[in-house]
mmCIF file of N, CA and C and ligand atoms in Angstrom:
data_model
loop_
_atom_site.group_PDB
_atom_site.id
_atom_site.type_symbol
_atom_site.label_atom_id
_atom_site.label_comp_id
_atom_site.label_asym_id
_atom_site.label_seq_id
_atom_site.Cartn_x
_atom_site.Cartn_y
_atom_site.Cartn_z
ATOM 1 N N UNK A 558 182.882 140.747 82.671
ATOM 2 C CA UNK A 558 183.962 140.747 82.904
ATOM 3 C C UNK A 558 184.494 142.221 82.091
ATOM 4 N N UNK A 559 184.695 141.181 80.088
ATOM 5 C CA UNK A 559 184.796 141.612 79.354
ATOM 6 C C UNK A 559 184.364 143.312 79.035
ATOM 7 N N UNK A 560 182.886 142.757 79.238
ATOM 8 C CA UNK A 560 181.892 144.235 79.103
ATOM 9 C C UNK A 560 182.712 145.242 80.286
ATOM 10 N N UNK A 561 182.819 144.715 81.054
ATOM 11 C CA UNK A 561 182.740 145.972 82.489
ATOM 12 C C UNK A 561 184.302 146.709 82.382
ATOM 13 N N UNK A 562 185.635 146.013 81.511
ATOM 14 C CA UNK A 562 186.681 146.487 81.406
ATOM 15 C C UNK A 562 186.155 147.551 80.591
ATOM 16 N N UNK A 563 185.542 146.987 79.284
ATOM 17 C CA UNK A 563 185.877 148.067 77.659
ATOM 18 C C UNK A 563 184.851 149.050 78.364
ATOM 19 N N UNK A 564 183.948 148.940 79.143
ATOM 20 C CA UNK A 564 183.007 150.419 80.026
ATOM 21 C C UNK A 564 183.745 151.181 80.138
ATOM 22 N N UNK A 565 185.208 150.548 81.315
ATOM 23 C CA UNK A 565 185.963 151.386 81.952
ATOM 24 C C UNK A 565 186.648 152.321 81.387
ATOM 25 N N UNK A 566 187.182 151.607 80.339
ATOM 26 C CA UNK A 566 187.662 152.009 79.136
ATOM 27 C C UNK A 566 187.845 153.069 78.110
ATOM 28 N N UNK A 567 186.441 153.375 78.146
ATOM 29 C CA UNK A 567 185.577 153.977 77.073
ATOM 30 C C UNK A 567 185.164 154.948 78.673
ATOM 31 N N UNK A 568 184.855 155.160 79.830
ATOM 32 C CA UNK A 568 185.078 156.018 80.915
ATOM 33 C C UNK A 568 186.231 157.135 80.817
ATOM 34 N N UNK A 569 187.697 156.391 80.576
ATOM 35 C CA UNK A 569 188.503 156.751 81.451
ATOM 36 C C UNK A 569 188.511 157.242 79.620
ATOM 37 N N UNK A 570 188.350 156.763 78.650
ATOM 38 C CA UNK A 570 188.880 157.881 77.312
ATOM 39 C C UNK A 570 188.087 159.044 77.714
ATOM 40 N N UNK A 571 186.422 159.399 77.555
ATOM 41 C CA UNK A 571 185.614 160.179 77.808
ATOM 42 C C UNK A 571 185.682 160.974 78.737
ATOM 43 N N UNK A 572 186.309 160.589 79.795
ATOM 44 C CA UNK A 572 186.394 160.953 80.724
ATOM 45 C C UNK A 572 187.974 162.270 80.589
ATOM 46 N N UNK A 573 188.960 161.469 79.666
ATOM 47 C CA UNK A 573 190.726 162.311 79.877
ATOM 48 C C UNK A 573 189.714 163.709 78.683
ATOM 49 N N UNK A 574 188.890 163.308 77.342
ATOM 50 C CA UNK A 574 188.945 164.209 76.436
ATOM 51 C C UNK A 574 187.941 165.220 76.807
ATOM 52 N N UNK A 575 186.931 164.625 77.606
ATOM 53 C CA UNK A 575 186.316 165.969 78.625
ATOM 54 C C UNK A 575 187.010 167.252 79.050
ATOM 55 N N UNK A 576 187.477 165.965 79.836
ATOM 56 C CA UNK A 576 188.300 167.154 80.971
ATOM 57 C C UNK A 576 189.487 167.675 80.244
ATOM 58 N N UNK A 577 189.886 167.298 79.327
ATOM 59 C CA UNK A 577 191.186 167.649 78.619
ATOM 60 C C UNK A 577 190.541 168.875 78.062
ATOM 61 N N UNK A 578 189.447 169.653 77.576
ATOM 62 C CA UNK A 578 188.718 170.515 77.185
ATOM 63 C C UNK A 578 187.821 171.272 78.398
ATOM 64 N N UNK A 579 187.976 170.907 79.347
ATOM 65 C CA UNK A 579 187.564 171.981 80.462
ATOM 66 C C UNK A 579 188.504 172.409 81.101
ATOM 67 N N UNK A 580 189.260 171.250 81.701
ATOM 68 C CA UNK A 580 190.144 171.832 82.630
ATOM 69 C C UNK A 580 191.498 171.061 82.139
ATOM 70 N N UNK A 581 192.328 172.196 81.974
ATOM 71 C CA UNK A 581 193.615 171.632 80.847
ATOM 72 C C UNK A 581 194.731 170.991 82.213
ATOM 73 N N UNK A 582 194.188 170.804 83.302
ATOM 74 C CA UNK A 582 195.128 170.307 84.838
ATOM 75 C C UNK A 582 194.858 169.356 85.059
ATOM 76 N N UNK A 583 194.110 168.303 84.081
ATOM 77 C CA UNK A 583 194.023 166.702 83.928
ATOM 78 C C UNK A 583 194.883 166.306 83.278
ATOM 79 N N UNK A 584 195.732 165.198 83.183
ATOM 80 C CA UNK A 584 196.528 164.099 82.953
ATOM 81 C C UNK A 584 195.560 162.895 82.655
ATOM 82 N N UNK A 585 196.564 162.168 81.881
ATOM 83 C CA UNK A 585 196.039 160.760 81.493
ATOM 84 C C UNK A 585 198.086 160.111 81.470
ATOM 85 N N UNK A 586 198.276 159.095 82.909
ATOM 86 C CA UNK A 586 200.147 158.720 82.012
ATOM 87 C C UNK A 586 199.305 157.417 82.620
ATOM 88 N N UNK A 587 200.309 156.332 81.187
ATOM 89 C CA UNK A 587 200.070 154.511 81.471
ATOM 90 C C UNK A 587 201.554 154.537 82.010
ATOM 91 N N UNK A 588 200.926 153.602 83.328
ATOM 92 C CA UNK A 588 202.461 153.660 83.934
ATOM 93 C C UNK A 588 202.270 151.696 83.851
ATOM 94 N N UNK A 589 204.274 151.043 84.058
ATOM 95 C CA UNK A 589 204.049 149.618 83.904
ATOM 96 C C UNK A 589 204.260 149.707 85.152
ATOM 97 N N UNK A 590 203.880 148.719 86.079
ATOM 98 C CA UNK A 590 203.579 147.889 87.217
ATOM 99 C C UNK A 590 204.087 146.196 86.794
ATOM 100 N N UNK A 591 205.065 145.908 87.503
ATOM 101 C CA UNK A 591 204.932 144.752 88.143
ATOM 102 C C UNK A 591 203.619 143.686 88.543
ATOM 103 N N UNK A 592 202.689 144.361 88.543
ATOM 104 C CA UNK A 592 201.518 143.352 88.860
ATOM 105 C C UNK A 592 201.310 141.965 88.433
ATOM 106 N N UNK A 593 201.279 141.098 89.569
ATOM 107 C CA UNK A 593 200.413 139.310 88.373
ATOM 108 C C UNK A 593 199.298 139.139 88.919
ATOM 109 N N UNK A 594 198.546 139.568 89.908
ATOM 110 C CA UNK A 594 197.023 139.375 90.305
ATOM 111 C C UNK A 594 195.865 140.046 90.727
ATOM 112 N N UNK A 595 194.733 139.588 90.873
ATOM 113 C CA UNK A 595 193.945 141.115 91.054
ATOM 114 C C UNK A 595 194.347 141.112 92.810
ATOM 115 N N UNK A 596 194.795 140.556 93.517
ATOM 116 C CA UNK A 596 195.435 141.283 94.485
ATOM 117 C C UNK A 596 196.666 142.610 94.352
ATOM 118 N N UNK A 597 197.530 142.515 93.339
ATOM 119 C CA UNK A 597 198.467 143.548 93.551
ATOM 120 C C UNK A 597 197.584 144.555 92.703
ATOM 121 N N UNK A 598 197.114 144.702 92.003
ATOM 122 C CA UNK A 598 195.984 145.035 90.870
ATOM 123 C C UNK A 598 195.155 146.280 92.377
ATOM 124 N N UNK A 599 194.770 144.868 92.638
ATOM 125 C CA UNK A 599 193.825 146.040 94.287
ATOM 126 C C UNK A 599 194.886 146.863 95.041
ATOM 127 N N UNK A 600 195.468 146.413 95.442
ATOM 128 C CA UNK A 600 196.970 147.446 96.536
ATOM 129 C C UNK A 600 196.719 148.406 95.452
ATOM 130 N N UNK A 601 197.442 148.214 94.361
ATOM 131 C CA UNK A 601 198.059 149.563 94.023
ATOM 132 C C UNK A 601 196.346 150.540 93.586
ATOM 133 N N UNK A 602 195.616 149.848 92.840
ATOM 134 C CA UNK A 602 194.264 150.869 92.800
ATOM 135 C C UNK A 602 194.344 151.345 94.080
ATOM 136 N N UNK A 603 194.221 151.418 95.293
ATOM 137 C CA UNK A 603 193.571 151.417 96.525
ATOM 138 C C UNK A 603 194.606 152.496 96.770
ATOM 139 N N UNK A 604 196.179 152.085 96.689
ATOM 140 C CA UNK A 604 196.992 152.890 97.003
ATOM 141 C C UNK A 604 196.822 154.364 96.334
ATOM 142 N N UNK A 605 197.238 153.919 95.501
ATOM 143 C CA UNK A 605 196.478 155.218 94.157
ATOM 144 C C UNK A 605 195.840 156.553 94.842
ATOM 145 N N UNK A 606 194.548 156.016 94.759
ATOM 146 C CA UNK A 606 193.351 156.616 95.276
ATOM 147 C C UNK A 606 193.711 157.197 96.026
ATOM 148 N N UNK A 607 194.578 157.245 97.185
ATOM 149 C CA UNK A 607 195.155 157.793 98.395
ATOM 150 C C UNK A 607 196.484 158.787 98.132
ATOM 151 N N UNK A 608 196.096 158.484 96.907
ATOM 152 C CA UNK A 608 197.953 159.841 96.417
ATOM 153 C C UNK A 608 197.580 160.986 95.585
ATOM 154 N N UNK A 609 198.232 161.782 96.686
ATOM 155 C CA UNK A 609 198.108 163.364 96.124
ATOM 156 C C UNK A 609 197.751 163.659 94.366
ATOM 157 N N UNK A 610 196.770 164.060 94.033
ATOM 158 C CA UNK A 610 196.529 164.342 92.672
ATOM 159 C C UNK A 610 196.030 163.755 91.919
ATOM 160 N N UNK A 611 195.576 162.423 92.287
ATOM 161 C CA UNK A 611 195.469 161.473 91.675
ATOM 162 C C UNK A 611 193.877 161.732 91.389
ATOM 163 N N UNK A 612 193.083 161.009 90.375
ATOM 164 C CA UNK A 612 191.657 161.124 90.414
ATOM 165 C C UNK A 612 190.948 159.860 89.975
ATOM 166 N N UNK A 613 192.348 158.834 89.250
ATOM 167 C CA UNK A 613 191.277 157.523 89.011
ATOM 168 C C UNK A 613 192.511 156.812 88.693
ATOM 169 N N UNK A 614 192.710 155.413 88.622
ATOM 170 C CA UNK A 614 193.349 154.664 88.907
ATOM 171 C C UNK A 614 192.688 153.058 88.357
ATOM 172 N N UNK A 615 193.387 152.711 87.330
ATOM 173 C CA UNK A 615 192.854 151.537 86.481
ATOM 174 C C UNK A 615 193.638 150.233 86.372
ATOM 175 N N UNK A 616 193.874 149.626 86.882
ATOM 176 C CA UNK A 616 195.384 148.483 86.327
ATOM 177 C C UNK A 616 194.895 147.536 85.945
ATOM 178 N N UNK A 617 194.752 147.262 84.335
ATOM 179 C CA UNK A 617 194.608 145.642 83.879
ATOM 180 C C UNK A 617 195.914 144.564 84.124
ATOM 181 N N UNK A 618 195.409 143.852 84.722
ATOM 182 C CA UNK A 618 196.602 142.688 84.962
ATOM 183 C C UNK A 618 197.223 141.878 83.788
ATOM 184 N N UNK A 619 196.303 142.194 82.913
ATOM 185 C CA UNK A 619 197.313 140.989 81.744
ATOM 186 C C UNK A 619 198.110 141.921 80.975
ATOM 187 N N UNK A 620 198.000 143.586 80.665
ATOM 188 C CA UNK A 620 198.967 144.209 80.743
ATOM 189 C C UNK A 620 200.525 144.295 81.431
ATOM 190 N N UNK A 621 199.853 144.312 82.624
ATOM 191 C CA UNK A 621 199.756 144.802 83.903
ATOM 192 C C UNK A 621 200.133 146.826 83.479
ATOM 193 N N UNK A 622 199.461 147.516 83.003
ATOM 194 C CA UNK A 622 199.756 148.799 82.862
ATOM 195 C C UNK A 622 198.430 149.527 83.996
ATOM 196 N N UNK A 623 198.864 150.564 84.486
ATOM 197 C CA UNK A 623 198.294 150.846 85.442
ATOM 198 C C UNK A 623 197.442 152.110 84.593
ATOM 199 N N UNK A 624 196.411 152.699 84.407
ATOM 200 C CA UNK A 624 195.850 154.456 83.927
ATOM 201 C C UNK A 624 195.830 154.977 84.854
ATOM 202 N N UNK A 625 196.529 156.240 84.967
ATOM 203 C CA UNK A 625 196.643 157.267 86.113
ATOM 204 C C UNK A 625 195.964 158.374 85.655
ATOM 205 N N UNK A 626 194.209 158.600 85.670
ATOM 206 C CA UNK A 626 193.695 159.926 85.818
ATOM 207 C C UNK A 626 194.170 161.234 86.783
ATOM 208 N N UNK A 627 195.360 162.109 86.467
ATOM 209 C CA UNK A 627 195.820 162.945 88.008
ATOM 210 C C UNK A 627 195.513 164.617 87.530
ATOM 211 N N UNK A 628 195.675 165.492 88.971
ATOM 212 C CA UNK A 628 196.296 166.600 88.273
ATOM 213 C C UNK A 628 197.123 167.370 87.818
ATOM 214 N N UNK A 629 197.866 167.479 87.090
ATOM 215 C CA UNK A 629 199.116 167.864 86.942
ATOM 216 C C UNK A 629 199.335 169.036 87.273
ATOM 217 N N UNK A 630 198.327 169.676 88.298
ATOM 218 C CA UNK A 630 199.193 170.462 88.954
ATOM 219 C C UNK A 630 199.566 170.558 90.267
ATOM 220 N N UNK A 631 199.062 169.354 90.927
ATOM 221 C CA UNK A 631 199.407 169.043 92.397
ATOM 222 C C UNK A 631 199.921 167.406 92.123
ATOM 223 N N UNK A 632 200.319 166.840 90.989
ATOM 224 C CA UNK A 632 201.487 166.225 91.385
ATOM 225 C C UNK A 632 201.411 165.412 89.727
ATOM 226 N N UNK A 633 202.646 163.966 88.975
ATOM 227 C CA UNK A 633 203.490 163.878 87.857
ATOM 228 C C UNK A 633 203.593 162.480 87.703
ATOM 229 N N UNK A 634 203.536 162.490 86.796
ATOM 230 C CA UNK A 634 203.520 160.622 86.641
ATOM 231 C C UNK A 634 205.147 160.064 86.768
ATOM 232 N N UNK A 635 205.955 160.697 87.514
ATOM 233 C CA UNK A 635 207.397 160.419 88.071
ATOM 234 C C UNK A 635 206.527 160.155 90.076
ATOM 235 N N UNK A 636 206.233 160.704 90.100
ATOM 236 C CA UNK A 636 205.867 160.661 91.849
ATOM 237 C C UNK A 636 204.737 159.349 91.503
ATOM 238 N N UNK A 637 203.481 159.009 90.561
ATOM 239 C CA UNK A 637 202.798 158.524 90.634
ATOM 240 C C UNK A 637 203.897 157.272 90.641
ATOM 241 N N UNK A 638 204.435 157.316 89.654
ATOM 242 C CA UNK A 638 205.437 155.862 89.270
ATOM 243 C C UNK A 638 206.060 155.888 90.980
ATOM 244 N N UNK A 639 206.435 156.439 91.936
ATOM 245 C CA UNK A 639 207.479 156.203 93.235
ATOM 246 C C UNK A 639 206.742 155.267 93.735
ATOM 247 N N UNK A 640 205.277 156.518 94.212
ATOM 248 C CA UNK A 640 204.336 155.341 95.364
ATOM 249 C C UNK A 640 204.462 154.143 94.791
ATOM 250 N N UNK A 641 203.825 153.609 93.520
ATOM 251 C CA UNK A 641 203.445 152.544 92.910
ATOM 252 C C UNK A 641 204.734 151.782 93.220
ATOM 253 N N UNK A 642 205.811 151.650 93.065
ATOM 254 C CA UNK A 642 206.527 151.170 93.352
ATOM 255 C C UNK A 642 207.820 151.072 94.900
ATOM 256 N N UNK A 643 207.231 151.864 95.825
ATOM 257 C CA UNK A 643 206.893 151.581 97.462
ATOM 258 C C UNK A 643 206.526 150.237 97.829
ATOM 259 N N UNK A 644 204.981 150.218 97.280
ATOM 260 C CA UNK A 644 204.293 149.111 97.503
ATOM 261 C C UNK A 644 205.028 147.814 97.598
ATOM 262 N N UNK A 645 204.563 147.531 98.081
ATOM 263 C CA UNK A 645 204.658 145.558 98.788
ATOM 264 C C UNK A 645 204.348 144.416 97.956
ATOM 265 N N UNK A 646 204.621 144.132 96.260
ATOM 266 C CA UNK A 646 203.702 143.233 95.531
ATOM 267 C C UNK A 646 203.687 142.180 95.808
ATOM 268 N N UNK A 647 204.791 141.746 97.396
ATOM 269 C CA UNK A 647 205.297 140.168 96.789
ATOM 270 C C UNK A 647 203.294 139.504 97.076
ATOM 271 N N UNK A 648 203.161 138.542 95.943
ATOM 272 C CA UNK A 648 201.910 137.741 96.134
ATOM 273 C C UNK A 648 201.928 136.004 97.008
ATOM 274 N N UNK A 649 201.098 136.070 97.302
ATOM 275 C CA UNK A 649 200.697 135.144 98.817
ATOM 276 C C UNK A 649 200.045 133.774 97.619
HETATM 277 CU CU1 CU B 130 199.714 139.646 92.875
#
């Protein structure tokens, strides 16, 4: 699991570094959430997968932060934050 997270983080860093050179529209936002478990993580990541302009969303349950790579011409951090706040994150 740790290896997977490290790989994912590296992937995000390389992807955003590369796309910042080749495509100035790509931006990265780290947004704090109230996620408490893997269910919340899946819910947020899946919802963001269908959010307009979002390219990649990865939530770290430990820090509760979701790292979102998005097209800044199609959306912005406030819209993404709002989309997350609309989700029902009650854990059962
Ligand atoms: Cu949860």
